[in-house]
Coordinates of C-alpha atoms in Angstrom, one line a residue:
M1 CA 101.0 117.6 91.9
K2 CA 98.1 119.8 90.9
S3 CA 95.5 119.5 88.1
S4 CA 97.2 122.6 86.6
D5 CA 100.4 120.5 86.1
L6 CA 98.6 118.1 83.7
T7 CA 99.4 118.1 80.0
G8 CA 95.9 117.0 78.9
N9 CA 97.3 113.7 77.5
V10 CA 96.1 110.3 78.5
R11 CA 98.3 107.4 77.5
L12 CA 96.1 104.3 77.6
L13 CA 98.3 101.2 78.0
L14 CA 96.4 97.9 78.1
T15 CA 97.6 94.3 78.4
K16 CA 96.5 92.9 75.1
A17 CA 95.8 89.3 76.2
K18 CA 93.5 90.5 79.0
L19 CA 91.2 92.6 76.8
P20 CA 87.8 91.5 75.6
D21 CA 87.9 90.4 71.9
E22 CA 85.6 93.2 70.9
W23 CA 88.0 95.8 72.4
R24 CA 91.0 94.4 70.6
Q25 CA 89.1 94.7 67.4
N26 CA 87.8 98.3 67.9
G27 CA 90.8 99.7 69.8
A28 CA 89.0 99.9 73.1
Q29 CA 86.8 102.6 71.8
A30 CA 84.4 102.7 74.7
L31 CA 87.3 103.2 77.1
R32 CA 88.9 105.9 75.0
D33 CA 85.6 107.7 74.8
V34 CA 85.5 108.0 78.6
F35 CA 88.8 110.0 78.6
E36 CA 88.0 111.9 75.4
D37 CA 84.6 112.9 76.7
A38 CA 86.3 114.3 79.8
G39 CA 88.4 116.6 77.5
Y40 CA 91.7 114.6 77.3
R41 CA 93.7 113.7 74.2
T42 CA 93.9 109.9 74.4
E43 CA 96.5 107.6 72.7
L44 CA 96.0 103.8 73.0
T45 CA 98.9 101.3 73.0
L46 CA 98.3 97.5 73.3
C47 CA 101.1 95.8 75.1
D48 CA 102.2 92.2 75.5
N49 CA 103.3 92.3 79.1
P50 CA 104.0 94.6 82.1
D51 CA 107.6 95.2 81.0
A52 CA 106.3 96.6 77.7
I53 CA 103.9 98.9 79.5
R54 CA 106.8 100.1 81.7
D55 CA 108.9 100.8 78.6
Q56 CA 106.1 102.8 77.0
I57 CA 105.9 105.0 80.2
T58 CA 109.7 105.4 80.4
N59 CA 110.2 106.2 76.7
N60 CA 107.1 108.1 75.7
S61 CA 105.6 109.8 78.8
K62 CA 106.1 113.4 79.9
P63 CA 105.7 115.0 83.4
G64 CA 102.0 115.6 83.8
D65 CA 100.8 112.9 81.4
I66 CA 98.1 110.6 82.7
V67 CA 98.9 107.0 82.2
A68 CA 95.9 104.7 82.4
V69 CA 97.3 101.2 82.9
G70 CA 95.3 98.0 82.3
G71 CA 96.4 95.0 84.3
G72 CA 96.4 93.6 87.8
D73 CA 98.5 94.3 90.9
G74 CA 101.6 92.7 89.4
T75 CA 101.4 95.1 86.5
I76 CA 101.0 98.1 88.8
N77 CA 104.1 96.9 90.8
A78 CA 106.1 96.6 87.5
I79 CA 105.4 100.2 86.4
L80 CA 105.5 102.0 89.8
D81 CA 109.1 103.3 89.5
A82 CA 108.6 104.4 85.9
V83 CA 105.4 106.4 86.8
I84 CA 107.2 108.1 89.7
S85 CA 110.4 108.8 87.7
K86 CA 108.4 110.4 84.8
Q87 CA 106.2 112.4 87.2
A88 CA 103.1 111.0 85.5
V89 CA 99.7 110.5 87.1
L90 CA 98.4 106.9 87.3
I91 CA 94.9 105.6 86.7
P92 CA 94.6 101.8 87.2
I93 CA 92.2 99.9 84.9
P94 CA 91.4 96.7 86.8
L95 CA 92.2 93.9 84.4
G96 CA 93.9 91.5 86.9
T97 CA 92.8 88.7 89.2
A98 CA 92.7 90.4 92.6
N99 CA 92.9 94.1 91.7
D100 CA 93.7 95.0 95.4
F101 CA 95.2 98.4 94.4
A102 CA 92.0 99.3 92.5
R103 CA 90.0 98.1 95.5
T104 CA 92.0 100.3 97.8
L105 CA 91.1 103.3 95.6
T106 CA 87.4 102.2 95.8
L107 CA 87.3 101.6 92.0
P108 CA 84.5 99.4 90.7
D109 CA 85.3 96.2 88.8
D110 CA 83.7 97.4 85.6
L111 CA 86.4 98.9 83.4
I112 CA 84.3 101.7 82.0
D113 CA 83.0 102.6 85.4
A114 CA 86.5 102.5 86.9
A115 CA 87.9 104.8 84.2
R116 CA 85.0 107.2 84.6
A117 CA 85.2 107.3 88.4
S118 CA 88.9 108.0 88.2
I119 CA 89.0 110.7 85.5
H120 CA 86.3 112.6 87.3
G121 CA 88.0 112.3 90.6
Q122 CA 91.1 114.1 91.9
I123 CA 94.8 113.8 92.1
R124 CA 96.0 112.1 95.3
M125 CA 99.6 111.6 96.4
L126 CA 100.0 108.0 97.7
D127 CA 102.7 106.4 99.8
V128 CA 104.9 103.8 98.3
G129 CA 106.6 100.9 100.3
Y130 CA 110.0 99.6 99.7
A131 CA 111.7 96.2 100.5
N132 CA 115.4 96.5 100.0
D133 CA 114.8 99.5 97.7
Q134 CA 112.3 97.5 95.6
S135 CA 109.0 99.3 95.5
F136 CA 105.5 97.9 96.3
I137 CA 102.1 99.5 96.6
N138 CA 99.8 97.0 98.4
A139 CA 101.7 94.7 100.7
A140 CA 104.9 92.6 101.1
S141 CA 104.8 89.2 102.7
I142 CA 107.2 86.6 104.0
G143 CA 106.4 83.0 104.9
V144 CA 103.2 81.4 103.9
P145 CA 102.0 83.9 101.2
A146 CA 105.5 83.9 99.5
D147 CA 105.6 80.1 99.6
A148 CA 102.1 79.9 98.3
R149 CA 103.0 82.0 95.2
K150 CA 104.9 79.2 93.7
R151 CA 102.0 76.8 94.4
I152 CA 99.3 78.7 92.5
N153 CA 97.9 76.6 89.7
P154 CA 97.5 78.8 86.6
D155 CA 94.4 76.9 85.5
L156 CA 92.8 77.3 88.9
K157 CA 93.7 81.0 89.0
R158 CA 92.1 81.5 85.6
N159 CA 88.9 79.7 86.5
L160 CA 88.5 80.6 90.2
G161 CA 90.3 84.0 90.4
A162 CA 91.1 85.1 93.9
I163 CA 90.0 81.7 95.4
S164 CA 93.1 80.2 93.9
Y165 CA 95.2 82.2 96.4
A166 CA 93.3 80.7 99.3
V167 CA 93.9 77.2 98.1
A168 CA 97.6 77.8 97.7
N169 CA 97.9 79.5 101.1
W170 CA 96.1 76.5 102.7
Q171 CA 98.7 74.1 101.3
S172 CA 101.6 76.3 102.4
W173 CA 100.1 76.7 105.9
H174 CA 100.2 72.9 106.5
E175 CA 103.5 72.2 104.7
M176 CA 105.9 75.1 105.3
A177 CA 108.2 75.1 108.3
P178 CA 108.0 78.2 110.7
M179 CA 110.6 81.0 110.4
D180 CA 112.9 82.3 113.1
L181 CA 113.1 86.1 112.6
T182 CA 114.4 89.1 114.4
I183 CA 112.1 92.1 113.8
T184 CA 112.8 95.8 114.6
C185 CA 109.9 98.2 114.1
G186 CA 111.1 101.8 114.0
T187 CA 113.1 102.7 117.1
N188 CA 111.7 99.8 119.2
S189 CA 113.8 97.0 120.6
P190 CA 114.3 94.0 118.3
Q191 CA 112.0 91.0 118.9
N192 CA 112.9 87.4 118.2
L193 CA 109.9 85.6 116.9
K194 CA 109.0 82.2 115.4
L195 CA 106.4 82.9 112.8
R196 CA 104.3 81.3 110.1
Q197 CA 103.7 84.6 108.2
L198 CA 104.6 88.2 108.3
T199 CA 102.9 90.8 106.1
I200 CA 103.7 94.5 105.8
T201 CA 101.0 96.6 104.2
N202 CA 100.9 100.0 102.6
G203 CA 97.5 99.8 100.9
R204 CA 94.1 98.9 102.5
Y205 CA 93.8 95.5 100.8
F206 CA 96.1 92.7 99.7
G207 CA 95.9 89.0 98.8
G208 CA 92.6 89.2 96.9
G209 CA 90.5 91.4 99.2
L210 CA 92.1 90.7 102.6
R211 CA 91.9 93.8 104.9
P212 CA 94.3 93.8 107.9
S213 CA 93.2 97.1 109.4
E214 CA 90.1 99.2 109.4
T215 CA 92.1 102.4 109.3
K216 CA 95.0 101.6 107.0
S217 CA 95.5 104.2 104.2
P218 CA 98.1 104.6 101.6
E219 CA 98.3 108.2 102.6
D220 CA 99.2 107.9 106.3
G221 CA 103.0 107.7 106.0
L222 CA 103.1 104.4 107.9
L223 CA 103.7 100.7 107.3
H224 CA 101.3 98.3 109.0
M225 CA 102.7 94.9 110.0
F226 CA 100.9 91.8 111.2
A227 CA 102.5 88.5 112.1
I228 CA 101.1 85.1 112.8
R229 CA 103.1 83.0 115.4
D230 CA 104.0 79.4 114.8
S231 CA 101.9 78.4 117.8
V232 CA 98.6 79.3 115.9
D233 CA 96.9 76.1 115.0
T234 CA 94.7 75.5 111.9
L235 CA 91.4 76.4 113.6
S236 CA 92.9 79.6 115.0
G237 CA 94.4 80.3 111.6
L238 CA 91.0 80.1 110.1
D239 CA 89.9 82.7 112.7
V240 CA 92.7 85.0 111.6
A241 CA 91.7 84.5 107.9
A242 CA 88.1 85.5 108.8
E243 CA 89.4 88.6 110.6
L244 CA 91.5 89.5 107.5
L245 CA 88.6 89.0 105.2
F246 CA 85.8 90.5 107.2
G247 CA 87.3 93.0 109.6
S248 CA 90.7 93.7 111.1
V249 CA 93.5 91.8 112.9
D250 CA 94.4 94.9 115.0
D251 CA 92.5 93.4 118.0
S252 CA 93.2 89.8 117.2
E253 CA 94.3 87.4 119.9
F254 CA 96.1 85.3 117.3
A255 CA 98.0 87.9 115.4
M256 CA 100.4 90.6 116.6
T257 CA 100.4 94.0 114.8
M258 CA 102.7 97.1 114.7
E259 CA 102.8 100.4 112.8
C260 CA 106.0 102.4 112.0
D261 CA 107.8 104.0 109.1
A262 CA 110.7 101.5 108.9
I263 CA 110.9 97.8 109.7
T264 CA 114.1 95.6 109.6
I265 CA 113.9 91.8 109.4
N266 CA 116.8 89.5 109.9
G267 CA 117.0 85.7 109.8
E268 CA 116.1 83.1 107.3
D269 CA 118.5 84.5 104.8
G270 CA 117.4 84.0 101.2
A271 CA 113.7 83.6 102.0
P272 CA 111.6 85.2 99.3
I273 CA 109.6 88.4 99.7
L274 CA 106.3 88.5 97.9
A275 CA 104.9 91.9 97.0
D276 CA 101.8 92.8 94.9
G277 CA 101.7 89.2 93.6
E278 CA 105.4 89.0 92.6
I279 CA 108.7 87.9 94.2
I280 CA 110.7 91.2 94.5
S281 CA 113.4 90.5 97.0
K282 CA 114.7 88.2 99.8
L283 CA 115.7 88.3 103.4
P284 CA 117.4 90.0 105.2
A285 CA 115.4 93.1 104.4
K286 CA 114.8 96.7 105.4
F287 CA 111.3 98.0 104.7
S288 CA 110.7 101.7 104.4
I289 CA 108.1 104.1 103.0
R290 CA 108.2 107.1 100.8
A291 CA 105.3 109.3 101.6
G292 CA 103.3 111.0 98.9
A293 CA 105.5 109.5 96.1
L294 CA 102.9 108.3 93.6
A295 CA 100.4 110.6 91.9
V296 CA 97.1 108.9 91.1
F297 CA 93.8 110.1 89.7
A298 CA 91.4 108.5 92.3
P299 CA 87.6 108.7 92.8
N300 CA 86.3 110.1 96.1
S301 CA 83.0 111.0 97.6
F302 CA 83.6 114.5 96.2
V303 CA 85.4 116.2 93.4
G304 CA 87.6 119.1 94.5
L305 CA 87.7 122.0 92.0
A306 CA 89.6 124.4 94.1
D307 CA 92.5 124.6 91.7
Q308 CA 90.4 125.1 88.6
T309 CA 89.1 128.4 87.2
H310 CA 85.9 129.3 89.1
S311 CA 82.9 130.5 87.3
E312 CA 80.9 133.4 88.6
E313 CA 78.6 131.2 90.5
H314 CA 81.5 129.7 92.5
K315 CA 82.8 131.4 95.7
A316 CA 86.4 131.5 96.6
P317 CA 88.0 128.2 97.6
L318 CA 87.6 127.1 101.2
V319 CA 90.7 127.4 103.3
H320 CA 90.3 123.9 104.7
A321 CA 89.0 122.2 101.5
N322 CA 91.2 119.2 101.8
E323 CA 90.2 118.5 105.5
I324 CA 86.5 119.0 104.6
N325 CA 87.0 116.6 101.6
D326 CA 88.2 113.9 104.0
V327 CA 85.3 114.5 106.4
M328 CA 82.8 114.2 103.5
R329 CA 84.4 111.0 102.2
D330 CA 84.5 109.3 105.6
T331 CA 81.0 110.5 106.5
L332 CA 79.6 108.7 103.5
D333 CA 81.9 105.7 104.2
L334 CA 80.5 105.3 107.7
A335 CA 76.9 105.7 106.4
L336 CA 77.5 102.9 103.9
R337 CA 79.1 100.8 106.6
L338 CA 76.0 101.3 108.9
Q339 CA 73.7 100.5 106.0
A340 CA 75.5 97.3 105.2
T341 CA 75.6 96.2 108.9
Y342 CA 71.9 96.8 109.5
P343 CA 70.5 93.7 107.8
V344 CA 73.1 91.4 109.3
A345 CA 73.2 92.6 113.0
Q346 CA 71.3 90.4 115.5
H347 CA 71.4 92.6 118.5
S348 CA 68.3 94.8 118.5
E349 CA 70.0 97.9 119.8
L350 CA 72.9 97.6 117.3
K351 CA 70.3 97.1 114.5
S352 CA 68.4 100.2 115.6
L353 CA 71.6 102.3 115.9
C354 CA 72.6 101.3 112.3
H355 CA 69.2 102.2 110.9
D356 CA 69.0 105.6 112.7
G357 CA 72.7 106.4 112.1
T358 CA 72.5 105.7 108.4
R359 CA 69.6 108.2 108.0
A360 CA 71.2 110.9 110.2
L361 CA 74.6 110.8 108.5
R362 CA 73.1 110.8 105.0
N363 CA 71.0 113.8 105.9
I364 CA 74.0 115.7 107.2
Y365 CA 76.0 114.6 104.1
R366 CA 73.3 116.0 101.8
Q367 CA 73.2 119.3 103.6
L368 CA 76.9 119.7 103.5
E369 CA 76.8 118.7 99.8
Q370 CA 74.5 121.6 99.1
D371 CA 76.5 124.0 101.2
L372 CA 79.8 123.1 99.5
H373 CA 78.5 123.3 95.9
P374 CA 79.0 127.1 95.6
Y375 CA 82.6 126.6 96.6
G376 CA 83.3 124.2 93.7
I377 CA 83.1 120.9 95.6
L378 CA 80.8 118.4 94.0
A379 CA 79.8 115.2 95.7
A380 CA 79.7 112.0 93.6
S381 CA 77.3 109.2 93.9
P382 CA 78.8 106.2 95.9
D383 CA 79.6 103.1 94.0
P384 CA 76.8 100.5 94.7
D385 CA 79.3 97.7 94.3
L386 CA 81.1 98.8 97.4
H387 CA 78.0 98.7 99.5
S388 CA 77.2 95.2 98.2
L389 CA 80.7 94.0 99.1
E390 CA 80.4 95.4 102.6
E391 CA 77.1 93.7 103.1
L392 CA 78.4 90.4 101.7
R393 CA 81.3 90.6 104.1
D394 CA 79.0 91.1 107.1
R395 CA 76.6 88.3 106.0
V396 CA 79.5 85.8 105.8
M397 CA 80.8 87.0 109.1
G398 CA 77.4 86.4 110.6
W399 CA 77.4 82.8 109.3
L400 CA 80.9 81.9 110.4
L401 CA 81.6 83.7 113.6
K402 CA 79.7 83.5 116.9
D403 CA 80.8 86.9 118.0
A404 CA 79.8 88.7 114.7
D405 CA 77.9 91.5 116.4
H406 CA 80.8 92.3 118.7
R407 CA 83.2 92.4 115.7
L408 CA 80.8 94.5 113.7
A409 CA 80.4 97.0 116.5
N410 CA 84.1 97.2 117.0
G411 CA 84.6 98.0 113.3
L412 CA 82.0 100.7 113.4
T413 CA 83.6 102.2 116.5
T414 CA 87.0 102.4 114.8
R415 CA 85.6 104.1 111.7
A416 CA 83.6 106.5 113.9
R417 CA 86.7 107.4 115.9
V418 CA 88.6 108.3 112.8
L419 CA 85.8 110.5 111.6
E420 CA 85.4 112.2 115.0
E421 CA 89.1 113.0 115.0
Q422 CA 88.9 114.6 111.6
V423 CA 85.8 116.7 112.5
T424 CA 87.4 117.8 115.8
A425 CA 90.6 118.9 114.0
L426 CA 88.7 121.2 111.7
A427 CA 89.1 124.9 112.6
A428 CA 85.4 125.5 112.8
E429 CA 85.7 129.2 113.6
Q430 CA 87.3 129.7 110.1
L431 CA 84.4 128.0 108.2
P432 CA 81.5 129.8 106.6
E433 CA 78.5 129.9 108.9
D434 CA 76.3 127.5 107.0
I435 CA 79.0 124.9 106.7
K436 CA 80.0 125.4 110.4
T437 CA 76.4 124.6 111.4
H438 CA 76.3 121.2 109.7
V439 CA 79.9 120.3 110.7
S440 CA 78.7 121.0 114.3
A441 CA 75.7 118.7 113.7
L442 CA 78.0 116.0 112.4
K443 CA 80.2 116.3 115.5
R444 CA 77.2 115.9 117.8
E445 CA 75.9 112.9 115.8
I446 CA 79.3 111.1 116.0
A447 CA 79.6 111.9 119.8
D448 CA 76.1 110.4 120.3
F449 CA 76.9 107.4 118.2
H450 CA 80.1 106.7 120.3
K451 CA 78.1 106.9 123.5
S452 CA 75.4 104.5 122.1
I453 CA 77.8 101.9 120.6
S454 CA 80.0 101.9 123.8
G455 CA 76.9 100.9 125.7
I456 CA 76.1 98.2 123.2
L457 CA 79.6 96.8 123.3
K458 CA 79.4 96.4 127.1
S459 CA 76.2 94.4 126.7
L460 CA 77.5 92.0 124.0

């Protein structure tokens, strides 16, 4: 879907019970102003529950309408099929407890800021996961998380938010019997495993901010699976929890991981499948992915204007605008990650590399930003909340884990590798000379970074 396909209408659908009192009284005027100031006709409907929101989309939306939906991950799960069927474009307004989908899109928690970041972003086509033909956007879990869902205390959830999930998972970990499952990932041979938990992710976050992989994206066409064997004891389970919260389980000695576009699970017939906070199906199950099925308006480190009418000051669109967009986004992402790691790192060389790398990447980013402006690509300011979250994660990792520097360095290496692959894939000979110069500088910087951090990892 392109911006030219939009109708110019925003249907603002909010869960009535979750709105601030002032907004219920004034019709969420501040939120409507965000969309109207951006040039969209905005119609507000206050709904009692996710089913009512889904019905509004099904009965009243047209292809190309923007539906700005207020709620949490459960609400997003409930309206997914309706948004896709109506060929609408989704903007999530984070009114839930965990808001993992909004977090995957790098949306801030503040409702006004989230709406503004989205409407001034760009349309992205995201993958959607399916469990027995039931859709999910973040993750689907079997075992401990699904068992924990029925244990969550509503009062605790209301008062402690995402912490209530941790409490319920702790109870299930100690009380639930392990599962005997047969798992087939893609065309690989089936594996018979005895597991405490199995989680299949499509988004970057699930379960209130847990992050199973540094590189998982809802645009990569793959499902990421991680499983925790029954032999993992409580202390090792805490280590897995720390890896999920502060890094990645891809290199974990306590969790096994796979990636493929289809996963079949047999055994434990009737066991519930939890997805996006709701029970959506049961075993046996076939998990699949539909690539690029969901249109969302998402913020980025840039705003692409290639499909809009260009003013005289704008040059013709770049041939590789989408690839450059991704490079810009991930350059800024790595710079923020280095900046967050710097105050936490103990190893002097790692600390120095983070300091120098932050400055170098930001300088290249600013130069590219200036070069790209005439082509209609505008860079947006990064959300400071994201940097604060990254720094908080690293600080807690430093307090809890003895090998924090090694984990931090590994995470930085993974992000740098992804950026290096993107830069290398750019057809530099087809770029304008000024942009080519700074892309080459970025390529050299990432190569030097890899060399330096490889040496640091060997010394840790």
